[in-house]
mmCIF file of C-alpha atoms and ligand atoms in Angstrom:
data_model
loop_
_atom_site.group_PDB
_atom_site.id
_atom_site.type_symbol
_atom_site.label_atom_id
_atom_site.label_comp_id
_atom_site.label_asym_id
_atom_site.label_seq_id
_atom_site.Cartn_x
_atom_site.Cartn_y
_atom_site.Cartn_z
ATOM 1 C CA LEU A 257 181.358 143.547 175.161
ATOM 2 C CA ARG A 258 179.639 140.318 173.892
ATOM 3 C CA GLY A 259 175.542 140.449 175.316
ATOM 4 C CA ILE A 260 173.117 142.224 176.005
ATOM 5 C CA GLU A 261 173.963 145.560 178.395
ATOM 6 C CA CYS A 262 171.598 147.657 181.011
ATOM 7 C CA LYS A 263 173.489 150.552 181.976
ATOM 8 C CA HIS A 264 171.467 152.814 185.290
ATOM 9 C CA VAL A 265 168.819 151.589 182.980
ATOM 10 C CA SER A 266 165.588 153.162 184.643
ATOM 11 C CA PHE A 267 161.742 153.185 183.963
ATOM 12 C CA LYS A 268 158.237 153.970 184.445
ATOM 13 C CA TYR A 269 154.950 152.840 183.143
ATOM 14 C CA GLN A 270 152.841 156.964 182.482
ATOM 15 C CA THR A 271 149.972 155.190 184.180
ATOM 16 C CA GLN A 272 151.578 155.164 187.284
ATOM 17 C CA SER A 273 153.544 156.616 190.308
ATOM 18 C CA ASN A 274 156.148 154.729 190.519
ATOM 19 C CA TYR A 275 159.436 153.297 188.989
ATOM 20 C CA ALA A 276 159.253 150.037 187.629
ATOM 21 C CA LEU A 277 163.049 149.188 187.561
ATOM 22 C CA LYS A 278 165.339 151.248 189.018
ATOM 23 C CA LYS A 279 169.118 152.177 188.119
ATOM 24 C CA ILE A 280 169.249 148.086 186.385
ATOM 25 C CA ASN A 281 173.052 146.958 185.629
ATOM 26 C CA LEU A 282 173.014 144.538 184.190
ATOM 27 C CA TYR A 283 175.537 142.523 181.991
ATOM 28 C CA VAL A 284 173.350 139.366 179.943
ATOM 29 C CA PRO A 285 176.487 136.976 178.182
ATOM 30 C CA THR A 286 175.818 135.933 175.411
ATOM 31 C CA ASN A 287 175.379 132.255 174.146
ATOM 32 C CA CYS A 288 175.171 131.888 178.406
ATOM 33 C CA MET A 289 171.640 131.191 180.788
ATOM 34 C CA THR A 290 169.718 134.259 182.635
ATOM 35 C CA ALA A 291 167.447 133.781 185.043
ATOM 36 C CA ILE A 292 165.630 136.453 186.533
ATOM 37 C CA VAL A 293 163.244 135.631 189.581
ATOM 38 C CA GLY A 294 161.713 137.623 192.308
ATOM 39 C CA PRO A 295 158.160 137.924 192.953
ATOM 40 C CA SER A 296 155.570 139.353 191.703
ATOM 41 C CA GLY A 297 155.353 142.955 190.477
ATOM 42 C CA ALA A 298 159.114 142.399 191.658
ATOM 43 C CA GLY A 299 159.922 143.754 187.423
ATOM 44 C CA LYS A 300 160.800 140.308 185.321
ATOM 45 C CA SER A 301 158.539 141.465 182.928
ATOM 46 C CA THR A 302 159.611 145.255 182.060
ATOM 47 C CA LEU A 303 162.431 144.279 182.300
ATOM 48 C CA ILE A 304 162.686 141.387 179.437
ATOM 49 C CA ASP A 305 160.706 144.060 177.283
ATOM 50 C CA MET A 306 163.458 145.935 178.383
ATOM 51 C CA ILE A 307 165.919 143.814 176.196
ATOM 52 C CA MET A 308 163.982 143.173 173.544
ATOM 53 C CA GLY A 309 163.716 147.187 172.442
ATOM 54 C CA LEU A 310 160.349 146.703 173.320
ATOM 55 C CA ASN A 311 160.274 149.747 176.827
ATOM 56 C CA ILE A 312 162.517 152.272 175.422
ATOM 57 C CA PRO A 313 164.135 153.184 179.135
ATOM 58 C CA GLU A 314 163.573 157.603 180.455
ATOM 59 C CA GLU A 315 166.807 156.386 181.494
ATOM 60 C CA GLY A 316 170.127 154.967 181.102
ATOM 61 C CA GLN A 317 171.495 152.560 177.661
ATOM 62 C CA VAL A 318 170.870 149.780 177.290
ATOM 63 C CA LEU A 319 173.760 147.788 174.539
ATOM 64 C CA ILE A 320 173.329 145.715 172.562
ATOM 65 C CA ASP A 321 176.741 143.892 171.582
ATOM 66 C CA GLY A 322 178.944 147.152 172.959
ATOM 67 C CA ASN A 323 176.312 148.950 170.630
ATOM 68 C CA PRO A 324 173.199 151.634 171.782
ATOM 69 C CA LEU A 325 169.917 150.234 171.643
ATOM 70 C CA LEU A 326 168.762 152.840 168.732
ATOM 71 C CA LYS A 327 165.038 152.683 166.879
ATOM 72 C CA ASP A 328 166.636 152.553 163.370
ATOM 73 C CA ASN A 329 168.048 148.508 165.544
ATOM 74 C CA LEU A 330 165.370 147.890 166.666
ATOM 75 C CA LEU A 331 163.430 145.683 164.055
ATOM 76 C CA SER A 332 166.810 143.819 163.317
ATOM 77 C CA LEU A 333 167.270 142.745 167.541
ATOM 78 C CA ARG A 334 163.411 141.616 166.874
ATOM 79 C CA LYS A 335 164.392 139.412 164.878
ATOM 80 C CA SER A 336 166.559 137.289 166.205
ATOM 81 C CA ILE A 337 164.825 137.314 169.483
ATOM 82 C CA SER A 338 162.522 134.431 169.865
ATOM 83 C CA TYR A 339 159.664 134.862 172.901
ATOM 84 C CA VAL A 340 158.415 132.315 174.306
ATOM 85 C CA PRO A 341 155.583 132.897 176.480
ATOM 86 C CA GLN A 342 153.870 131.273 179.237
ATOM 87 C CA ASP A 343 150.334 130.777 177.677
ATOM 88 C CA PRO A 344 151.743 128.747 174.075
ATOM 89 C CA PHE A 345 149.882 130.504 170.930
ATOM 90 C CA LEU A 346 149.200 127.567 167.916
ATOM 91 C CA PHE A 347 147.669 127.670 165.218
ATOM 92 C CA ASN A 348 144.292 125.055 164.743
ATOM 93 C CA THR A 349 146.563 123.313 161.465
ATOM 94 C CA SER A 350 149.455 121.074 161.957
ATOM 95 C CA ILE A 351 151.771 120.526 163.929
ATOM 96 C CA ARG A 352 154.473 121.135 160.136
ATOM 97 C CA GLU A 353 152.192 124.291 159.321
ATOM 98 C CA ASN A 354 152.743 125.553 162.905
ATOM 99 C CA MET A 355 156.436 125.515 162.724
ATOM 100 C CA MET A 356 157.430 126.442 158.491
ATOM 101 C CA ILE A 357 155.244 129.138 159.374
ATOM 102 C CA VAL A 358 158.190 130.931 161.556
ATOM 103 C CA ASN A 359 161.353 130.131 158.814
ATOM 104 C CA PRO A 360 159.512 128.826 155.736
ATOM 105 C CA GLN A 361 163.301 128.061 154.523
ATOM 106 C CA ALA A 362 163.513 125.761 157.114
ATOM 107 C CA THR A 363 164.438 121.940 155.426
ATOM 108 C CA GLU A 364 162.086 118.902 156.829
ATOM 109 C CA ALA A 365 165.597 118.110 157.968
ATOM 110 C CA GLN A 366 165.964 121.173 159.946
ATOM 111 C CA MET A 367 162.486 120.803 160.803
ATOM 112 C CA TRP A 368 163.260 117.568 162.914
ATOM 113 C CA GLU A 369 166.174 118.831 164.437
ATOM 114 C CA SER A 370 164.278 121.784 166.365
ATOM 115 C CA LEU A 371 161.304 119.572 166.977
ATOM 116 C CA GLU A 372 163.967 117.107 168.226
ATOM 117 C CA PHE A 373 165.168 119.586 171.313
ATOM 118 C CA ALA A 374 161.917 119.192 172.473
ATOM 119 C CA ALA A 375 159.739 117.689 171.488
ATOM 120 C CA ALA A 376 161.112 114.493 170.002
ATOM 121 C CA ASP A 377 159.610 111.467 171.309
ATOM 122 C CA PHE A 378 155.901 112.332 171.142
ATOM 123 C CA VAL A 379 156.302 113.506 167.654
ATOM 124 C CA LYS A 380 157.700 110.703 166.393
ATOM 125 C CA ASN A 381 154.428 108.818 167.879
ATOM 126 C CA LEU A 382 151.825 110.887 166.592
ATOM 127 C CA PRO A 383 149.820 108.985 164.206
ATOM 128 C CA LYS A 384 150.330 111.440 161.336
ATOM 129 C CA GLY A 385 153.391 112.716 162.061
ATOM 130 C CA LEU A 386 154.294 116.313 161.009
ATOM 131 C CA ASP A 387 150.516 116.475 159.782
ATOM 132 C CA THR A 388 149.106 115.596 162.300
ATOM 133 C CA LYS A 389 146.537 118.631 162.579
ATOM 134 C CA ILE A 390 146.432 120.303 166.454
ATOM 135 C CA GLY A 391 143.435 119.562 167.937
ATOM 136 C CA ASP A 392 142.477 116.468 165.762
ATOM 137 C CA ARG A 393 140.168 114.720 167.938
ATOM 138 C CA GLY A 394 141.614 111.302 168.965
ATOM 139 C CA ILE A 395 145.522 113.453 168.504
ATOM 140 C CA ARG A 396 144.850 115.885 171.188
ATOM 141 C CA LEU A 397 148.236 118.262 172.257
ATOM 142 C CA SER A 398 148.463 118.203 176.288
ATOM 143 C CA GLY A 399 149.257 121.254 177.220
ATOM 144 C CA GLY A 400 152.755 120.647 178.261
ATOM 145 C CA GLU A 401 153.348 119.089 174.800
ATOM 146 C CA ARG A 402 151.924 122.124 173.189
ATOM 147 C CA GLN A 403 154.359 124.133 174.709
ATOM 148 C CA ARG A 404 156.989 122.139 173.715
ATOM 149 C CA ILE A 405 155.837 122.730 169.967
ATOM 150 C CA VAL A 406 156.120 125.970 170.878
ATOM 151 C CA LEU A 407 159.703 126.075 171.849
ATOM 152 C CA ALA A 408 160.933 123.782 169.132
ATOM 153 C CA ARG A 409 159.149 126.507 166.976
ATOM 154 C CA ALA A 410 160.933 129.901 168.545
ATOM 155 C CA ILE A 411 164.417 126.912 167.955
ATOM 156 C CA LEU A 412 163.820 126.800 164.459
ATOM 157 C CA ARG A 413 164.245 130.742 164.133
ATOM 158 C CA ASN A 414 167.338 130.202 164.604
ATOM 159 C CA PRO A 415 168.044 132.735 167.387
ATOM 160 C CA ALA A 416 170.635 134.418 169.316
ATOM 161 C CA VAL A 417 168.414 135.264 171.624
ATOM 162 C CA LEU A 418 165.828 132.955 173.223
ATOM 163 C CA VAL A 419 163.183 134.734 175.949
ATOM 164 C CA LEU A 420 161.161 132.116 178.242
ATOM 165 C CA ASP A 421 158.317 134.582 180.158
ATOM 166 C CA GLU A 422 156.971 132.031 182.481
ATOM 167 C CA ALA A 423 157.104 129.279 180.015
ATOM 168 C CA THR A 424 157.897 126.633 181.921
ATOM 169 C CA SER A 425 155.701 127.504 185.157
ATOM 170 C CA SER A 426 152.402 125.414 183.826
ATOM 171 C CA LEU A 427 154.196 122.301 182.801
ATOM 172 C CA ASP A 428 154.059 119.032 185.079
ATOM 173 C CA THR A 429 157.384 117.714 186.182
ATOM 174 C CA GLU A 430 157.913 115.517 183.411
ATOM 175 C CA ASN A 431 156.992 117.835 180.004
ATOM 176 C CA GLU A 432 159.211 120.234 182.544
ATOM 177 C CA ALA A 433 162.250 117.555 182.949
ATOM 178 C CA LYS A 434 161.952 117.470 178.818
ATOM 179 C CA VAL A 435 161.944 121.158 178.238
ATOM 180 C CA GLN A 436 165.655 121.603 181.356
ATOM 181 C CA GLN A 437 166.735 119.350 178.907
ATOM 182 C CA ALA A 438 166.398 120.767 175.664
ATOM 183 C CA LEU A 439 168.249 123.613 177.140
ATOM 184 C CA GLU A 440 170.547 121.576 178.717
ATOM 185 C CA GLN A 441 171.358 121.140 175.252
ATOM 186 C CA LEU A 442 170.784 124.527 173.789
ATOM 187 C CA LYS A 443 173.330 126.382 176.004
ATOM 188 C CA GLY A 444 177.097 127.128 174.431
ATOM 189 C CA LYS A 445 173.985 127.686 171.519
ATOM 190 C CA MET A 446 172.255 130.455 172.024
ATOM 191 C CA THR A 447 171.798 133.052 174.775
ATOM 192 C CA ILE A 448 169.101 132.518 177.030
ATOM 193 C CA ILE A 449 166.612 134.105 178.836
ATOM 194 C CA VAL A 450 164.512 132.699 181.589
ATOM 195 C CA ILE A 451 161.824 133.991 184.078
ATOM 196 C CA ALA A 452 161.328 130.902 186.465
ATOM 197 C CA HIS A 453 159.491 130.524 189.745
ATOM 198 C CA ARG A 454 160.755 127.162 190.171
ATOM 199 C CA LEU A 455 164.587 125.720 191.284
ATOM 200 C CA SER A 456 165.092 123.004 188.246
ATOM 201 C CA THR A 457 164.374 126.376 185.753
ATOM 202 C CA ILE A 458 167.166 128.001 187.234
ATOM 203 C CA ARG A 459 169.658 125.847 188.588
ATOM 204 C CA ASN A 460 170.966 125.092 185.151
ATOM 205 C CA ALA A 461 171.489 129.316 184.745
ATOM 206 C CA GLU A 462 175.683 131.073 184.886
ATOM 207 C CA GLN A 463 173.929 133.576 186.226
ATOM 208 C CA VAL A 464 170.613 134.598 188.281
ATOM 209 C CA ILE A 465 168.966 138.378 188.831
ATOM 210 C CA VAL A 466 166.443 138.231 191.589
ATOM 211 C CA LEU A 467 163.825 141.281 191.075
ATOM 212 C CA GLU A 468 162.862 143.340 193.823
ATOM 213 C CA GLU A 469 160.503 146.431 193.585
ATOM 214 C CA GLY A 470 162.315 147.728 190.134
ATOM 215 C CA ARG A 471 165.808 146.030 191.779
ATOM 216 C CA ILE A 472 168.453 143.681 191.040
ATOM 217 C CA VAL A 473 168.961 142.966 194.637
ATOM 218 C CA GLN A 474 170.819 140.025 194.573
ATOM 219 C CA GLN A 475 173.004 138.606 191.217
ATOM 220 C CA GLY A 476 174.964 135.028 190.692
ATOM 221 C CA ASN A 477 175.090 131.535 190.655
ATOM 222 C CA PHE A 478 171.976 129.720 191.762
ATOM 223 C CA ASN A 479 174.908 127.955 194.559
ATOM 224 C CA GLU A 480 175.852 131.574 195.542
ATOM 225 C CA LEU A 481 172.553 133.190 196.148
ATOM 226 C CA ALA A 482 171.083 133.252 199.326
ATOM 227 C CA MET A 483 167.514 132.038 198.909
ATOM 228 C CA ASP A 484 164.897 129.762 200.520
ATOM 229 C CA LYS A 485 166.057 126.648 198.097
HETATM 230 P P1 LIG B 665 156.505 140.968 187.097
HETATM 231 O O1 LIG B 665 156.944 140.963 185.443
HETATM 232 O O2 LIG B 665 158.154 140.952 187.852
HETATM 233 O O3 LIG B 665 155.744 140.098 188.498
HETATM 234 P P2 LIG B 665 156.480 143.280 185.482
HETATM 235 O O4 LIG B 665 157.494 143.686 185.190
HETATM 236 O O5 LIG B 665 154.914 142.578 185.291
HETATM 237 O O6 LIG B 665 156.166 142.708 187.405
HETATM 238 O O7 LIG B 665 155.525 144.063 186.887
HETATM 239 C C1 LIG B 665 156.195 145.594 187.354
HETATM 240 C C2 LIG B 665 155.390 147.469 187.839
HETATM 241 O O8 LIG B 665 154.750 147.460 186.440
HETATM 242 C C3 LIG B 665 153.694 146.962 188.561
HETATM 243 O O9 LIG B 665 153.757 147.542 188.959
HETATM 244 C C4 LIG B 665 153.344 146.650 187.850
HETATM 245 O O10 LIG B 665 152.012 146.399 188.176
HETATM 246 C C5 LIG B 665 153.698 147.232 186.858
HETATM 247 N N1 LIG B 665 153.261 147.812 184.974
HETATM 248 C C6 LIG B 665 153.420 146.067 184.633
HETATM 249 N N2 LIG B 665 152.790 146.473 183.364
HETATM 250 C C7 LIG B 665 152.368 147.993 183.435
HETATM 251 C C8 LIG B 665 152.223 148.516 182.178
HETATM 252 N N3 LIG B 665 151.440 147.595 181.019
HETATM 253 N N4 LIG B 665 151.205 149.196 182.666
HETATM 254 C C9 LIG B 665 151.703 149.378 183.598
HETATM 255 N N5 LIG B 665 151.969 149.141 184.763
HETATM 256 C C10 LIG B 665 152.220 148.327 184.832
HETATM 257 P P1 LIG B 666 161.176 136.015 160.453
HETATM 258 O O1 LIG B 666 161.860 136.182 161.390
HETATM 259 O O2 LIG B 666 161.096 134.282 160.291
HETATM 260 O O3 LIG B 666 160.722 137.502 159.476
HETATM 261 P P2 LIG B 666 158.781 137.610 162.072
HETATM 262 O O4 LIG B 666 159.239 138.554 162.111
HETATM 263 O O5 LIG B 666 157.775 137.596 160.511
HETATM 264 O O6 LIG B 666 159.557 135.972 161.341
HETATM 265 O O7 LIG B 666 157.843 136.682 162.932
HETATM 266 C C1 LIG B 666 156.670 135.228 162.285
HETATM 267 C C2 LIG B 666 156.357 134.482 164.059
HETATM 268 O O8 LIG B 666 157.816 134.653 164.946
HETATM 269 C C3 LIG B 666 155.538 135.267 165.097
HETATM 270 O O9 LIG B 666 154.803 134.817 164.386
HETATM 271 C C4 LIG B 666 155.934 135.592 165.713
HETATM 272 O O10 LIG B 666 155.762 134.270 166.494
HETATM 273 C C5 LIG B 666 157.169 135.370 166.125
HETATM 274 N N1 LIG B 666 157.951 136.052 167.012
HETATM 275 C C6 LIG B 666 158.735 137.395 165.868
HETATM 276 N N2 LIG B 666 159.641 137.398 165.952
HETATM 277 C C7 LIG B 666 159.457 137.735 167.335
HETATM 278 C C8 LIG B 666 159.739 138.145 169.112
HETATM 279 N N3 LIG B 666 160.504 138.378 168.149
HETATM 280 N N4 LIG B 666 160.157 137.574 169.347
HETATM 281 C C9 LIG B 666 158.792 136.582 169.559
HETATM 282 N N5 LIG B 666 157.668 135.919 169.058
HETATM 283 C C10 LIG B 666 158.149 136.777 167.844
#
């Protein structure tokens, strides 16, 4: 089975008495988009960390393309994942340097291609293009623009799996729409996993997983779900 599977996965943080994840069964198909939703504390981040091999299940198994996730294949798994958090991190250097740091072998064309996905409109209009220093006076990037460069950088790593952890939650509707367009284009090319609140973000997902108190309470495509839409 191509993709990521969780089989009866349970996980508890050492400091907690309750399980953060309780007998999770889940299949994230390769090159599809899966959204994980649910209230704060439901276990979304814990589940993502499990899929990325950062949490080791106490019970059950995580399988990648049918192979159990073991300590000795964790590194190659992590290298195949790009993770975009809610608060984007950029170095205070040029956009070019921020991009190249994740893939020093990337060609100019590859760099532009990645930027094209997420940040084309404003990067082209910057006075010094990719050599614009982020944070320079007069060329301040908005939070939304910074987040879109972080997304472009994540894409430049050419990951098998792209994880967006509330990565668009703080964006205004215009930037959020731009990111959605980028994700639409990436659909079918890589596995995309998004944790999100906004319906606009999860509408395009082939699979939506609703977590509550460490359990999957609903699973299906957007239209099948009995959510308060
Ligand atoms: P969500 O991402 O849906 O908000 P989390 O996965 O962060 O939920 O949290 C699930 C549960 O695990 C919560 O009860 C939370 O308090 C607990 N938890 C999360 N991270 C830690 C941690 N590092 N140590 C202890 N408990 C944690
Ligand atoms: P490479 O796979 O090209 O060797 P590295 O693993 O050295 O890249 O990571 C370079 C940068 O890419 C890191 O500083 C980090 O920002 C990002 N990165 C690497 N691995 C991950 C990951 N699993 N999830 C999210 N970001 C990552």
